[in-house]
Amino acid sequence: MNGLMMHQPLLVSSLLTHAERHHGRQEIVSRRVEGDLHRYTFSDLAARSRQLAQALEALGVQPGTRIATLAWNGYRHLELYYGVSGSGAILHTLNPRLHPDQLEWIVSDAEDTVLFFDLTFLPVIEELAPRLTSVRHFVLMSDRDHLPDPAGPILAYEDLLKAQDGMYDWPEFDEAAASSLCYTSGTTGNPKGVLYSHRSTVLHSFAVALPDSVGLSARDTVLPIVPMFHVNAWGLPYAACMVGAKVVFPGPDLDGGALYDLQETEQVTVSASVPTVWQGQLQFVKRRHLRFTTLRRAVIGGAACPPAMLRELEETHGVTVVHGWGMTETSPFGTASVLKNTHLQAKPEERYAVQGKQGRCVFGMDLKIVDDAGRELAWDGVSAGHLMARGLWVMSHYFGQADNDPLVDGWFPTGDIATIDPDGFMQITDRSKDVIKSGGEWISSIEIENIAMGHPDITTAACIGVRHPKWDERPLLVAVRKRGSDVSAEELRAHFEGKMAKWWIPDGVVFTDSVPMGATGKMLKAPLRERFQDYLIDVGPDAAQLPSSP
Ligand code: ADP
């Protein structure tokens, strides 16, 4: 016997309808590519998203058609989030930090038919357009005053909207339909498409909003710094509508000072970005002896949050760090390091140790760790194994690869190595391709980097496994010194003593000006491994080498 309850499909448009009816006067503030600050309400967003849906219809867009965007975080991009998915088409966000050849490959793989782009990307589009053979319309996300002369085939976004009256009813369809598409970073081989559904997107929004994750409410002002062009800005554009939080979009300028100004003037309470962007902000406020006066929670993910950053945000600014882990394949929210009541009486050091982990699951997401043979490992906080995920917003297949089942017994192999403690807090020790295998034992590159970045003279540190005649592989630290610092390799190596097992201490330290970063804010270790793979053989270990015996 079925329950006798209404059946309403979980659709992206229902988030917008809710925001319009119940939070219509709530604000959305955007720093625009055109240079000014734009301000409107959820009511305006809803009205313009309907006009956009009509405009798409006028361009001949059918349900299921892929519509690409190449854009920063801003209100027009948000209208595309709702207008495209709400009308039944699929929003495909492109990462502008990718190489044009990669963009060409992705657009062709997705068969995008319309491409919306911000003014910043006009030169890229002008160069790429002839190669994007599936794209029938290019739309500049601005008004006609900003069109190039001659505009050629490029349309102006505001013209498209002006031509429509907004009298549009969001269609109702199966919640299993696809809503948006995002490609993985493609650090190994070609990027792969992850196709989210309306159902997974709405359920993911609930999870993001929960108190034990981002904890978003109608009393918050959220600044999604994490880009809307990569994994839907961690679902914040949807979760904000779900709860009626004020939204502030930073546009293209992610400089520490620009972000700080926006945070203070708009009284932001929750801000979310990768560690490198947080580092820029912290450096800015430190240099000028400033404080975050309204910020309450700092959501940090995409790469490990260094403990020193966590401590600085908590102790200097009174900001609670929510350290999160996820990936494109998990929509992306997987875990968050929000404390349980058993931690509340703990000393700060113990609390930081828990918060520094990547966190625990909320309902809807599940994790396990397994050994090389697939046997599940204990949740003892020590045993490290391959991290496997499953849940209501975890991918089942890659886009266009229906015949290729990536799951193992119904679990998605994340490619991460992790421990899980008895309270369910997961800690990433490595990406499986980055793990350092010294004499058959594993050394965590992340732990070494965290300690290195805790040194007051170090801004960035990457630890890689390089060839060693006796132990196969040993850790080498590639570090960037703070401006003006002349800290030596010996001093840096001494900083590790007492903080980890002696045989984990890197055999060598190389100082560089910068560490290569990928398109999604992660350190690229492959080029470092290539460059330094024979360092210990050619140069040898540092003079003050400590015994390295696994
Ligand atoms: P995203 O850009 O959202 O991080 P990707 O799919 O590009 O998604 O990358 C996912 C990978 O990033 C994870 O498998 C993991 O290796 C790494 N990652 C994400 N968050 C963290 C974190 N908090 N700590 C360590 N690694 C992380």
Coordinates of N, CA and C in Angstrom, one line a residue, residues 19-130:
A19 N 12.0 30.5 -3.2 CA 12.8 31.7 -2.8 C 11.9 33.0 -3.2
E20 N 11.2 32.9 -4.3 CA 10.4 34.1 -4.8 C 9.2 34.3 -3.8
R21 N 8.6 33.2 -3.5 CA 7.4 33.3 -2.7 C 7.7 33.7 -1.2
H22 N 8.7 33.1 -0.7 CA 9.0 33.2 0.8 C 10.1 34.1 1.2
H23 N 11.0 34.5 0.2 CA 12.1 35.3 0.5 C 12.3 36.4 -0.6
G24 N 11.2 36.8 -1.2 CA 11.2 37.6 -2.4 C 12.0 38.9 -2.2
R25 N 12.1 39.4 -1.0 CA 12.8 40.7 -0.8 C 14.3 40.5 -0.4
Q26 N 14.7 39.3 -0.3 CA 16.1 39.0 0.1 C 17.0 39.5 -1.1
E27 N 18.2 39.9 -0.7 CA 19.1 40.5 -1.7 C 20.1 39.6 -2.4
I28 N 20.4 39.9 -3.6 CA 21.6 39.2 -4.3 C 22.5 40.4 -4.8
V29 N 23.7 40.4 -4.3 CA 24.6 41.5 -4.7 C 25.8 40.9 -5.5
S30 N 26.1 41.6 -6.6 CA 27.1 41.0 -7.5 C 28.1 42.1 -7.9
R31 N 29.4 41.8 -7.7 CA 30.4 42.7 -8.3 C 30.5 42.2 -9.8
R32 N 30.2 43.2 -10.7 CA 30.1 42.8 -12.1 C 31.4 42.9 -12.8
V33 N 31.5 42.2 -13.9 CA 32.6 42.3 -14.8 C 32.7 43.7 -15.4
E34 N 31.5 44.3 -15.6 CA 31.5 45.7 -16.1 C 32.1 46.7 -15.1
G35 N 32.3 46.3 -13.9 CA 33.1 47.1 -12.9 C 32.3 47.6 -11.8
D36 N 30.9 47.6 -11.8 CA 30.1 48.1 -10.7 C 29.5 47.0 -9.8
L37 N 28.8 47.5 -8.8 CA 28.2 46.6 -7.9 C 26.7 46.5 -8.3
H38 N 26.2 45.4 -8.5 CA 24.8 45.2 -8.9 C 24.0 44.6 -7.7
R39 N 22.7 45.1 -7.6 CA 22.0 44.7 -6.4 C 20.5 44.4 -6.9
Y40 N 20.0 43.3 -6.6 CA 18.6 43.1 -6.8 C 18.1 42.0 -5.8
T41 N 16.8 41.5 -6.0 CA 16.2 40.6 -5.0 C 15.9 39.2 -5.7
F42 N 15.5 38.3 -4.8 CA 15.1 37.0 -5.3 C 13.9 37.1 -6.2
S43 N 13.0 38.1 -6.0 CA 11.9 38.3 -6.9 C 12.4 38.6 -8.3
D44 N 13.4 39.6 -8.3 CA 13.9 39.9 -9.6 C 14.6 38.7 -10.3
L45 N 15.3 38.0 -9.5 CA 16.0 36.8 -10.1 C 14.9 35.8 -10.7
A46 N 13.8 35.6 -10.0 CA 12.8 34.7 -10.5 C 12.2 35.3 -11.8
A47 N 11.9 36.6 -11.8 CA 11.3 37.1 -13.0 C 12.2 37.0 -14.2
R48 N 13.5 37.4 -14.0 CA 14.5 37.4 -15.1 C 14.8 35.9 -15.5
S49 N 14.8 35.0 -14.6 CA 15.0 33.6 -15.0 C 13.9 33.1 -15.9
R50 N 12.7 33.5 -15.6 CA 11.5 33.1 -16.5 C 11.7 33.7 -17.9
Q51 N 12.1 35.0 -17.9 CA 12.4 35.6 -19.2 C 13.5 34.9 -20.0
L52 N 14.5 34.4 -19.2 CA 15.6 33.7 -19.9 C 15.0 32.3 -20.4
A53 N 14.2 31.7 -19.6 CA 13.6 30.4 -20.1 C 12.9 30.6 -21.4
Q54 N 12.1 31.7 -21.5 CA 11.4 32.0 -22.7 C 12.4 32.3 -23.9
A55 N 13.4 33.0 -23.5 CA 14.4 33.3 -24.6 C 15.1 32.1 -25.1
L56 N 15.3 31.1 -24.2 CA 15.9 29.8 -24.7 C 15.0 29.1 -25.6
E57 N 13.7 29.2 -25.3 CA 12.7 28.6 -26.1 C 12.7 29.2 -27.5
A58 N 12.8 30.6 -27.5 CA 12.8 31.3 -28.8 C 14.1 31.0 -29.6
L59 N 15.1 30.6 -28.9 CA 16.3 30.2 -29.7 C 16.2 28.7 -30.1
G60 N 15.1 28.1 -29.8 CA 14.9 26.7 -30.2 C 15.5 25.6 -29.3
V61 N 15.8 26.0 -28.1 CA 16.4 25.1 -27.1 C 15.4 24.0 -26.7
Q62 N 15.7 22.8 -26.8 CA 14.8 21.7 -26.4 C 15.2 21.1 -25.0
P63 N 14.3 20.4 -24.3 CA 14.7 19.8 -23.0 C 15.9 18.8 -23.3
G64 N 16.8 18.8 -22.4 CA 17.9 17.9 -22.5 C 19.1 18.5 -23.3
T65 N 18.9 19.6 -23.9 CA 19.9 20.3 -24.7 C 21.0 20.9 -23.7
R66 N 22.3 20.7 -24.1 CA 23.3 21.3 -23.2 C 23.6 22.7 -23.6
I67 N 23.5 23.6 -22.5 CA 23.8 25.0 -22.7 C 25.0 25.4 -21.9
A68 N 26.0 25.9 -22.5 CA 27.3 26.1 -21.8 C 27.4 27.5 -21.3
T69 N 28.1 27.7 -20.2 CA 28.5 29.0 -19.7 C 30.0 29.1 -19.4
L70 N 30.5 30.3 -19.7 CA 31.9 30.6 -19.4 C 31.8 31.9 -18.6
A71 N 31.7 31.8 -17.3 CA 31.3 33.0 -16.6 C 31.8 32.9 -15.1
W72 N 32.0 34.1 -14.5 CA 32.3 34.3 -13.1 C 31.1 34.1 -12.3
N73 N 31.3 34.3 -11.0 CA 30.1 34.3 -10.1 C 29.4 35.6 -10.1
G74 N 28.1 35.6 -10.6 CA 27.3 36.8 -10.7 C 25.9 36.5 -10.9
Y75 N 25.0 37.5 -10.9 CA 23.6 37.3 -10.9 C 23.1 36.7 -12.3
R76 N 23.8 37.1 -13.4 CA 23.3 36.5 -14.6 C 23.7 35.0 -14.7
H77 N 24.8 34.7 -14.1 CA 25.1 33.3 -14.1 C 24.1 32.5 -13.3
L78 N 23.6 33.1 -12.2 CA 22.6 32.5 -11.3 C 21.3 32.4 -12.1
E79 N 20.9 33.4 -12.9 CA 19.7 33.3 -13.8 C 19.9 32.1 -14.7
L80 N 21.1 31.9 -15.2 CA 21.3 30.7 -16.1 C 21.1 29.4 -15.3
Y81 N 21.6 29.4 -14.1 CA 21.4 28.2 -13.3 C 20.0 27.8 -13.2
Y82 N 19.1 28.8 -13.0 CA 17.7 28.5 -12.9 C 16.9 28.4 -14.2
G83 N 17.2 29.4 -15.1 CA 16.5 29.5 -16.3 C 16.8 28.3 -17.2
V84 N 18.0 27.8 -17.3 CA 18.4 26.7 -18.1 C 17.8 25.4 -17.5
S85 N 18.2 25.1 -16.3 CA 17.8 23.8 -15.7 C 16.2 23.8 -15.5
G86 N 15.7 24.9 -15.1 CA 14.3 25.0 -14.8 C 13.4 24.7 -16.0
S87 N 13.9 25.1 -17.2 CA 13.2 24.9 -18.4 C 13.4 23.5 -19.0
G88 N 14.2 22.7 -18.3 CA 14.4 21.3 -18.8 C 15.7 21.1 -19.6
A89 N 16.4 22.2 -19.9 CA 17.7 22.0 -20.6 C 18.8 21.8 -19.5
I90 N 20.0 21.5 -20.0 CA 21.1 21.1 -19.0 C 22.2 22.2 -19.0
L91 N 22.5 22.7 -17.8 CA 23.5 23.8 -17.7 C 24.8 23.2 -17.6
H92 N 25.7 23.5 -18.6 CA 27.0 23.0 -18.6 C 28.0 24.1 -18.3
T93 N 28.6 24.1 -17.1 CA 29.5 25.2 -16.7 C 30.9 24.8 -17.2
L94 N 31.5 25.8 -17.9 CA 32.9 25.5 -18.4 C 33.9 26.3 -17.5
N95 N 35.0 25.7 -17.3 CA 36.1 26.3 -16.4 C 37.0 27.1 -17.3
P96 N 36.9 28.4 -17.1 CA 37.7 29.3 -18.0 C 39.2 29.2 -17.8
R97 N 39.6 28.5 -16.7 CA 41.1 28.4 -16.4 C 41.7 27.2 -17.3
L98 N 40.8 26.5 -18.0 CA 41.4 25.4 -18.8 C 42.0 26.0 -20.1
H99 N 42.8 25.2 -20.6 CA 43.4 25.6 -21.9 C 42.4 25.6 -23.0
P100 N 42.4 26.5 -24.0 CA 41.4 26.6 -25.0 C 41.2 25.2 -25.7
D101 N 42.3 24.4 -25.9 CA 42.1 23.1 -26.6 C 41.3 22.2 -25.8
Q102 N 41.4 22.3 -24.4 CA 40.6 21.5 -23.5 C 39.2 21.9 -23.6
L103 N 39.0 23.3 -23.6 CA 37.6 23.8 -23.7 C 36.9 23.3 -25.0
E104 N 37.7 23.3 -26.1 CA 37.1 22.9 -27.3 C 36.7 21.4 -27.2
W105 N 37.6 20.6 -26.6 CA 37.3 19.2 -26.5 C 36.0 19.0 -25.6
I106 N 35.9 19.7 -24.5 CA 34.8 19.5 -23.6 C 33.5 20.0 -24.3
V107 N 33.5 21.1 -24.9 CA 32.3 21.6 -25.6 C 31.8 20.6 -26.7
S108 N 32.8 20.0 -27.4 CA 32.4 19.1 -28.4 C 31.9 17.8 -27.8
D109 N 32.5 17.3 -26.7 CA 32.0 16.1 -26.0 C 30.6 16.3 -25.5
A110 N 30.4 17.5 -24.9 CA 29.0 17.7 -24.3 C 28.0 18.1 -25.4
E111 N 28.5 18.4 -26.6 CA 27.6 18.9 -27.7 C 26.8 20.1 -27.3
D112 N 27.4 21.1 -26.7 CA 26.7 22.3 -26.3 C 26.2 23.0 -27.5
T113 N 25.0 23.6 -27.4 CA 24.4 24.3 -28.6 C 24.4 25.8 -28.4
V114 N 24.3 26.2 -27.2 CA 24.4 27.7 -27.0 C 25.5 27.9 -25.9
L115 N 26.2 29.0 -26.1 CA 27.3 29.3 -25.1 C 27.1 30.7 -24.6
F116 N 26.9 30.9 -23.3 CA 26.8 32.2 -22.7 C 28.1 32.5 -22.1
F117 N 28.6 33.8 -22.3 CA 29.9 34.1 -21.7 C 30.0 35.5 -21.2
D118 N 30.9 35.7 -20.2 CA 31.1 37.0 -19.6 C 32.0 37.8 -20.5
L119 N 32.0 39.1 -20.4 CA 32.8 40.1 -21.2 C 34.3 39.7 -21.2
T120 N 34.8 39.3 -20.0 CA 36.2 38.9 -19.9 C 36.6 37.9 -20.9
F121 N 35.7 37.1 -21.3 CA 36.1 35.9 -22.2 C 35.8 36.2 -23.7
L122 N 35.5 37.4 -24.0 CA 35.2 37.7 -25.4 C 36.4 37.3 -26.3
P123 N 37.7 37.7 -25.9 CA 38.8 37.3 -26.8 C 38.9 35.8 -27.0
V124 N 38.7 35.0 -25.9 CA 38.7 33.5 -26.0 C 37.7 33.0 -26.9
I125 N 36.4 33.6 -26.8 CA 35.3 33.2 -27.7 C 35.6 33.5 -29.1
E126 N 36.2 34.7 -29.3 CA 36.4 35.1 -30.7 C 37.5 34.2 -31.4
E127 N 38.4 33.7 -30.5 CA 39.4 32.8 -31.0 C 38.8 31.4 -31.2
L128 N 38.0 31.0 -30.3 CA 37.5 29.6 -30.3 C 36.3 29.3 -31.2
A129 N 35.5 30.4 -31.4 CA 34.2 30.2 -32.0 C 34.2 29.3 -33.2
P130 N 35.2 29.5 -34.2 CA 35.1 28.7 -35.4 C 35.3 27.2 -35.1

